[in-house]
Amino acid sequence: MTVSCRTRTTHALPIPTCFTPSIRPCCVTTAIAPPTPGAPRLSRELGVRLLFKRDDLTGFALGGNKARILEYLVADALAHESDMLVTGGGPQSNHARITAAAARKAGMDCVLVLSGEPPAAPNGNLLLDQLLGATLVYTHSKEGKETDRLIEEVTRSYRAQGRRPYAIGRGGSSPQGVAAYMLAVRELLDQLDARQVKPDHIFVATGSCGTHSGILAGVRYYGADIAVNGITVSRPKSEGQQRIAMLVHDAAEFLDIDIPLAPEDIVIDDGYIGAGYAIITPEARAAIRLVAQREGIFLDPVYTGKAMAGMLDWIRKGKVAPGSSVVFWHTGGAPGLFGHAQDFIA
């Protein structure tokens, strides 16, 4: 799919006026522009200039990429006079945790539809969900489609009771979420411009595809010559590519803008999933330890650990040219480490 685009000579643009009526920040989540520090020890070891986009430091509810997305989804919920957010994910879902916190900050209730069975003792993100007073509904199934079905069912049930629920799909993937990450790309480019750094690659964990879609759409919209490489943690490559194409298309329609996108722009590697979603791999475990011990940065076992394992493998195999400037987009998730403690016990 290739979409025509108006000519753009620079990415240093104001927020497009077409964004203004479509997306509205509610200021309940992101308080700061997360930094993009270098990683000197890893850079020397790998032979590239490595930087981290620290969205684990978005400044709300222990951080993470979902804070940017919720900024706009909560604004939309408030505009619709909703009194409750309903979403879902796994028991250690970062999206669920930040949604519950955003709901409380905005004065709303929250219902979380979580896959599987209730654990004997909550930890990690699940403990935080309970501290936030979210209502937890378990699917008794590990199938994502069952979570999606129950989100819809729960939403209908509360609406029938006279409540005003606002349903958010797993991961918050939506046109608003894509727009939020298009603006995040502008933020990144401005930060790197100030340091005279031109990135060659961005690596990001690909799950529900919203963040990957927004980064890719932003890179293409602002005319930046950067390869966006997604390391998928769950979906097969073909499914992820189709979903990203759909999300970018829907965001372009929602914002009434042109986003140039060709099939070859959607780069996904599904070689690092391992045994399945949320099941740690030896390579991810090693990557988490490496980054912690070289740079003092914590990754998580579900998303960023696998994405880092993929990026390291690409670099070591020469798929990234020596001396390249590489940005690893840290999407957060460190609270999930505590739900996987057994995976790190020697």
Short mmCIF file of C-alpha atoms in Angstrom, two decimals:
data_model
loop_
_atom_site.label_atom_id
_atom_site.label_comp_id
_atom_site.label_asym_id
_atom_site.label_seq_id
_atom_site.Cartn_x
_atom_site.Cartn_y
_atom_site.Cartn_z
CA MET A 1 0.00 0.00 0.00
CA THR A 2 1.42 3.36 -1.02
CA VAL A 3 -0.40 6.53 -0.06
CA SER A 4 0.45 9.83 -1.71
CA CYS A 5 1.74 12.54 0.58
CA ARG A 6 2.13 16.29 0.51
CA THR A 7 5.76 17.36 0.20
CA ARG A 8 7.53 17.93 3.50
CA THR A 9 11.09 19.20 3.73
CA THR A 10 11.49 19.09 7.51
CA HIS A 11 10.09 17.31 10.49
CA ALA A 12 10.38 20.43 12.68
CA LEU A 13 6.71 21.19 12.23
CA PRO A 14 4.14 22.43 14.69
CA ILE A 15 1.53 19.93 15.76
CA PRO A 16 -0.51 19.57 12.56
CA THR A 17 -3.66 21.67 12.76
CA CYS A 18 -5.64 18.63 11.63
CA PHE A 19 -4.63 16.89 14.87
CA THR A 20 -6.23 19.58 16.99
CA PRO A 21 -9.93 18.77 16.53
CA SER A 22 -9.26 15.04 16.48
CA ILE A 23 -7.11 14.42 19.53
CA ARG A 24 -7.12 16.24 22.84
CA PRO A 25 -4.67 15.55 25.65
CA CYS A 26 -6.26 15.28 29.07
CA CYS A 27 -3.05 15.83 31.08
CA VAL A 28 -3.65 12.91 33.43
CA THR A 29 -0.64 10.89 32.37
CA THR A 30 2.50 12.15 30.62
CA ALA A 31 4.08 15.00 32.52
CA ILE A 32 7.51 15.13 30.89
CA ALA A 33 9.26 14.41 27.60
CA PRO A 34 11.28 11.28 28.44
CA PRO A 35 15.00 11.61 27.74
CA THR A 36 16.99 9.85 25.03
CA PRO A 37 20.31 9.04 26.70
CA GLY A 38 23.23 7.32 25.08
CA ALA A 39 24.49 3.91 26.14
CA PRO A 40 28.28 4.26 26.02
CA ARG A 41 29.29 0.83 27.29
CA LEU A 42 26.88 -1.08 25.08
CA SER A 43 27.78 1.17 22.15
CA ARG A 44 31.46 0.27 22.46
CA GLU A 45 30.64 -3.40 22.86
CA LEU A 46 28.31 -3.51 19.85
CA GLY A 47 30.12 -1.12 17.51
CA VAL A 48 27.13 1.17 17.00
CA ARG A 49 25.92 4.43 18.55
CA LEU A 50 23.09 3.19 20.75
CA LEU A 51 20.53 5.45 22.38
CA PHE A 52 17.46 4.62 24.45
CA LYS A 53 14.17 6.49 24.08
CA ARG A 54 13.14 6.19 27.72
CA ASP A 55 9.37 5.87 27.59
CA ASP A 56 9.72 3.83 30.76
CA LEU A 57 10.14 7.29 32.32
CA THR A 58 6.92 8.89 31.08
CA GLY A 59 6.26 9.99 34.64
CA PHE A 60 2.92 8.36 35.42
CA ALA A 61 2.03 5.10 37.20
CA LEU A 62 5.60 3.76 36.90
CA GLY A 63 5.86 4.78 33.26
CA GLY A 64 5.54 3.07 29.91
CA ASN A 65 4.41 3.69 26.36
CA LYS A 66 0.72 3.35 27.22
CA ALA A 67 0.83 6.64 29.14
CA ARG A 68 1.13 8.54 25.86
CA ILE A 69 -1.77 6.64 24.34
CA LEU A 70 -4.02 6.97 27.40
CA GLU A 71 -3.48 10.74 27.39
CA TYR A 72 -5.72 10.91 24.34
CA LEU A 73 -8.06 7.99 24.97
CA VAL A 74 -8.98 9.32 28.42
CA ALA A 75 -9.59 12.75 26.90
CA ASP A 76 -11.98 11.12 24.43
CA ALA A 77 -13.69 9.21 27.23
CA LEU A 78 -14.20 12.42 29.21
CA ALA A 79 -15.52 14.17 26.11
CA HIS A 80 -18.14 11.41 25.90
CA GLU A 81 -18.97 11.90 29.61
CA SER A 82 -17.88 8.35 30.42
CA ASP A 83 -17.61 7.31 34.06
CA MET A 84 -15.71 4.05 33.59
CA LEU A 85 -12.88 2.62 31.49
CA VAL A 86 -13.04 -1.02 30.41
CA THR A 87 -10.02 -2.73 28.90
CA GLY A 88 -8.10 -5.99 29.10
CA GLY A 89 -4.90 -7.93 28.68
CA GLY A 90 -2.76 -10.45 30.47
CA PRO A 91 -2.44 -10.56 34.28
CA GLN A 92 0.85 -8.63 34.00
CA SER A 93 -0.46 -6.17 31.40
CA ASN A 94 1.29 -2.79 31.52
CA HIS A 95 -1.59 -1.30 29.55
CA ALA A 96 -4.09 -2.50 32.16
CA ARG A 97 -2.05 -0.98 34.99
CA ILE A 98 -1.73 2.44 33.35
CA THR A 99 -5.39 2.42 32.27
CA ALA A 100 -6.48 1.77 35.85
CA ALA A 101 -4.26 4.58 37.13
CA ALA A 102 -5.44 7.00 34.42
CA ALA A 103 -9.06 6.18 35.23
CA ARG A 104 -8.51 7.01 38.90
CA LYS A 105 -6.67 10.23 38.06
CA ALA A 106 -9.60 11.26 35.86
CA GLY A 107 -12.19 10.35 38.51
CA MET A 108 -13.47 7.24 36.77
CA ASP A 109 -13.86 3.58 37.72
CA CYS A 110 -12.00 0.87 35.84
CA VAL A 111 -12.78 -2.73 34.89
CA LEU A 112 -9.93 -4.95 33.69
CA VAL A 113 -10.63 -8.15 31.78
CA LEU A 114 -7.60 -10.36 32.37
CA SER A 115 -6.76 -13.60 30.60
CA GLY A 116 -6.42 -16.88 32.45
CA GLU A 117 -7.17 -17.71 36.08
CA PRO A 118 -6.82 -15.60 39.24
CA PRO A 119 -3.36 -16.22 40.75
CA ALA A 120 -2.95 -17.36 44.32
CA ALA A 121 -0.91 -14.27 45.22
CA PRO A 122 -0.87 -11.09 43.12
CA ASN A 123 2.46 -9.48 42.27
CA GLY A 124 3.92 -7.06 39.75
CA ASN A 125 1.35 -5.20 37.68
CA LEU A 126 -1.51 -7.27 39.07
CA LEU A 127 -0.75 -6.08 42.59
CA LEU A 128 -0.81 -2.49 41.33
CA ASP A 129 -4.16 -3.11 39.61
CA GLN A 130 -5.59 -4.20 42.94
CA LEU A 131 -4.08 -1.23 44.79
CA LEU A 132 -5.80 1.02 42.26
CA GLY A 133 -9.12 -0.61 43.09
CA ALA A 134 -9.81 -1.87 39.59
CA THR A 135 -12.57 -4.46 39.18
CA LEU A 136 -10.92 -7.61 37.82
CA VAL A 137 -12.73 -10.04 35.54
CA TYR A 138 -10.90 -13.23 34.54
CA THR A 139 -11.54 -14.98 31.24
CA HIS A 140 -10.42 -18.50 32.33
CA SER A 141 -8.83 -18.69 28.89
CA LYS A 142 -5.51 -17.64 27.39
CA GLU A 143 -7.05 -16.78 24.04
CA GLY A 144 -6.90 -13.09 23.15
CA LYS A 145 -10.19 -13.35 21.28
CA GLU A 146 -11.92 -14.36 24.50
CA THR A 147 -10.52 -11.27 26.21
CA ASP A 148 -11.84 -9.12 23.36
CA ARG A 149 -15.25 -10.78 23.59
CA LEU A 150 -15.49 -10.22 27.33
CA ILE A 151 -14.45 -6.57 27.05
CA GLU A 152 -17.45 -6.06 24.77
CA GLU A 153 -19.74 -8.12 27.01
CA VAL A 154 -18.71 -6.30 30.18
CA THR A 155 -19.15 -2.95 28.46
CA ARG A 156 -22.67 -3.86 27.35
CA SER A 157 -23.53 -5.14 30.82
CA TYR A 158 -22.49 -1.94 32.59
CA ARG A 159 -24.24 0.18 29.98
CA ALA A 160 -27.44 -1.78 30.64
CA GLN A 161 -27.04 -0.90 34.33
CA GLY A 162 -27.03 2.80 33.51
CA ARG A 163 -23.27 3.34 33.64
CA ARG A 164 -21.33 5.10 30.87
CA PRO A 165 -18.39 2.77 30.13
CA TYR A 166 -15.71 3.56 27.57
CA ALA A 167 -14.19 0.43 26.03
CA ILE A 168 -10.52 0.35 25.07
CA GLY A 169 -9.14 -2.59 23.11
CA ARG A 170 -6.17 -4.60 24.28
CA GLY A 171 -3.03 -2.45 24.22
CA GLY A 172 -4.98 0.71 23.47
CA SER A 173 -4.30 0.36 19.74
CA SER A 174 -6.42 3.01 18.05
CA PRO A 175 -6.19 6.03 15.74
CA GLN A 176 -5.70 8.22 18.82
CA GLY A 177 -2.87 5.98 19.98
CA VAL A 178 -1.16 6.10 16.59
CA ALA A 179 -1.45 9.90 16.63
CA ALA A 180 0.08 10.02 20.10
CA TYR A 181 3.13 8.14 18.88
CA MET A 182 3.41 10.25 15.75
CA LEU A 183 3.86 13.20 18.11
CA ALA A 184 6.35 11.12 20.12
CA VAL A 185 8.44 10.74 16.97
CA ARG A 186 8.46 14.50 16.54
CA GLU A 187 9.65 14.77 20.15
CA LEU A 188 12.43 12.24 19.50
CA LEU A 189 13.60 13.96 16.33
CA ASP A 190 13.71 17.33 18.04
CA GLN A 191 15.73 15.85 20.92
CA LEU A 192 18.22 14.25 18.55
CA ASP A 193 18.43 17.34 16.33
CA ALA A 194 19.59 19.31 19.35
CA ARG A 195 22.46 16.82 19.69
CA GLN A 196 23.12 16.63 15.94
CA VAL A 197 22.28 12.93 15.86
CA LYS A 198 20.62 11.38 12.83
CA PRO A 199 19.29 7.91 13.68
CA ASP A 200 19.52 5.14 11.12
CA HIS A 201 17.36 2.58 12.94
CA ILE A 202 14.63 2.45 15.55
CA PHE A 203 13.93 -0.87 17.27
CA VAL A 204 10.68 -1.41 19.19
CA ALA A 205 8.75 -4.30 20.69
CA THR A 206 5.66 -5.11 18.62
CA GLY A 207 2.62 -6.50 20.44
CA SER A 208 -0.81 -5.01 19.81
CA CYS A 209 0.96 -2.93 17.12
CA GLY A 210 -0.25 0.53 18.17
CA THR A 211 3.13 1.89 19.25
CA HIS A 212 4.94 0.42 16.24
CA SER A 213 2.25 1.86 13.96
CA GLY A 214 2.56 5.31 15.49
CA ILE A 215 6.35 5.37 15.31
CA LEU A 216 6.30 4.21 11.69
CA ALA A 217 3.55 6.68 10.77
CA GLY A 218 5.47 9.50 12.45
CA VAL A 219 8.71 8.64 10.68
CA ARG A 220 6.94 8.56 7.33
CA TYR A 221 4.80 11.66 7.99
CA TYR A 222 7.76 13.78 9.08
CA GLY A 223 9.91 12.56 6.20
CA ALA A 224 12.66 11.04 8.35
CA ASP A 225 14.93 8.47 6.68
CA ILE A 226 14.88 5.93 9.52
CA ALA A 227 14.26 2.19 9.38
CA VAL A 228 11.64 1.19 11.97
CA ASN A 229 12.22 -2.43 13.01
CA GLY A 230 9.62 -4.22 15.10
CA ILE A 231 10.50 -7.32 17.10
CA THR A 232 7.17 -9.05 17.62
CA VAL A 233 6.47 -10.72 20.95
CA SER A 234 3.30 -12.53 19.93
CA ARG A 235 1.82 -12.08 16.45
CA PRO A 236 3.23 -13.77 13.34
CA LYS A 237 4.95 -11.40 10.93
CA SER A 238 2.17 -11.41 8.32
CA GLU A 239 -0.55 -10.70 10.89
CA GLY A 240 1.45 -7.85 12.39
CA GLN A 241 2.10 -6.29 8.99
CA GLN A 242 -1.59 -6.39 8.11
CA ARG A 243 -2.56 -4.88 11.45
CA ILE A 244 -0.02 -2.06 11.19
CA ALA A 245 -1.15 -1.21 7.65
CA MET A 246 -4.74 -1.05 8.93
CA LEU A 247 -3.87 1.08 11.97
CA VAL A 248 -1.84 3.58 9.92
CA HIS A 249 -4.62 3.78 7.33
CA ASP A 250 -7.26 4.34 10.01
CA ALA A 251 -5.13 7.01 11.70
CA ALA A 252 -4.61 8.84 8.41
CA GLU A 253 -8.37 8.88 7.84
CA PHE A 254 -9.05 9.92 11.43
CA LEU A 255 -6.60 12.83 11.19
CA ASP A 256 -7.41 13.60 7.55
CA ILE A 257 -3.75 13.57 6.51
CA ASP A 258 -1.60 11.69 4.02
CA ILE A 259 0.87 9.16 5.41
CA PRO A 260 3.11 7.58 2.74
CA LEU A 261 3.45 3.88 3.45
CA ALA A 262 4.67 1.02 1.27
CA PRO A 263 4.56 -2.67 2.25
CA GLU A 264 8.35 -2.80 2.54
CA ASP A 265 8.22 -0.05 5.18
CA ILE A 266 6.55 -2.42 7.65
CA VAL A 267 9.49 -4.40 9.05
CA ILE A 268 8.65 -7.10 11.58
CA ASP A 269 10.83 -9.96 12.76
CA ASP A 270 8.96 -12.84 14.41
CA GLY A 271 12.04 -14.92 15.14
CA TYR A 272 12.30 -14.02 18.82
CA ILE A 273 8.87 -14.98 20.18
CA GLY A 274 10.08 -18.27 21.58
CA ALA A 275 7.46 -20.58 23.08
CA GLY A 276 4.83 -17.85 23.16
CA TYR A 277 3.63 -14.56 24.56
CA ALA A 278 4.89 -13.75 28.08
CA ILE A 279 7.11 -16.86 28.10
CA ILE A 280 10.67 -15.68 28.55
CA THR A 281 13.40 -16.92 26.23
CA PRO A 282 17.05 -17.57 27.17
CA GLU A 283 18.04 -14.77 24.78
CA ALA A 284 15.65 -12.29 26.43
CA ARG A 285 16.90 -13.27 29.89
CA ALA A 286 20.49 -12.67 28.77
CA ALA A 287 19.55 -9.34 27.16
CA ILE A 288 17.82 -8.14 30.33
CA ARG A 289 20.87 -8.99 32.42
CA LEU A 290 23.25 -7.41 29.89
CA VAL A 291 21.43 -4.06 29.73
CA ALA A 292 21.01 -3.92 33.50
CA GLN A 293 24.68 -4.65 34.13
CA ARG A 294 26.10 -2.41 31.38
CA GLU A 295 23.78 0.61 31.60
CA GLY A 296 21.68 0.27 34.77
CA ILE A 297 18.46 0.11 32.73
CA PHE A 298 15.75 -2.44 33.47
CA LEU A 299 13.90 -4.22 30.67
CA ASP A 300 10.95 -6.58 31.06
CA PRO A 301 10.55 -10.26 30.14
CA VAL A 302 7.46 -9.86 27.93
CA TYR A 303 8.23 -6.97 25.59
CA THR A 304 11.49 -5.05 25.83
CA GLY A 305 13.59 -8.07 26.81
CA LYS A 306 12.63 -9.92 23.63
CA ALA A 307 12.94 -6.74 21.54
CA MET A 308 16.44 -6.15 22.90
CA ALA A 309 17.38 -9.77 22.21
CA GLY A 310 16.28 -9.28 18.62
CA MET A 311 18.14 -5.99 18.22
CA LEU A 312 21.34 -7.45 19.66
CA ASP A 313 21.12 -10.38 17.27
CA TRP A 314 20.59 -8.08 14.28
CA ILE A 315 23.65 -6.03 15.22
CA ARG A 316 25.86 -9.04 15.91
CA LYS A 317 24.86 -10.65 12.60
CA GLY A 318 25.68 -7.48 10.64
CA LYS A 319 22.07 -6.62 9.70
CA VAL A 320 22.82 -3.19 11.18
CA ALA A 321 25.90 -1.56 9.68
CA PRO A 322 28.80 -0.87 12.08
CA GLY A 323 28.81 2.74 13.26
CA SER A 324 25.06 3.18 12.72
CA SER A 325 23.03 5.32 15.09
CA VAL A 326 20.40 3.09 16.67
CA VAL A 327 17.50 4.06 18.93
CA PHE A 328 15.97 1.41 21.16
CA TRP A 329 12.47 2.60 22.08
CA HIS A 330 12.08 1.49 25.69
CA THR A 331 8.34 0.99 26.15
CA GLY A 332 8.54 0.29 29.89
CA GLY A 333 7.17 -2.73 31.70
CA ALA A 334 9.69 -3.05 34.53
CA PRO A 335 6.92 -3.78 37.11
CA GLY A 336 6.38 -7.02 35.22
CA LEU A 337 9.82 -8.20 36.32
CA PHE A 338 8.38 -8.92 39.76
CA GLY A 339 5.81 -11.23 38.21
CA HIS A 340 8.61 -13.26 36.59
CA ALA A 341 11.03 -13.50 39.50
CA GLN A 342 11.30 -17.27 39.10
CA ASP A 343 12.75 -16.75 35.61
CA PHE A 344 15.78 -14.99 37.06
CA ILE A 345 16.57 -17.14 40.05
CA ALA A 346 19.91 -18.78 39.34
#
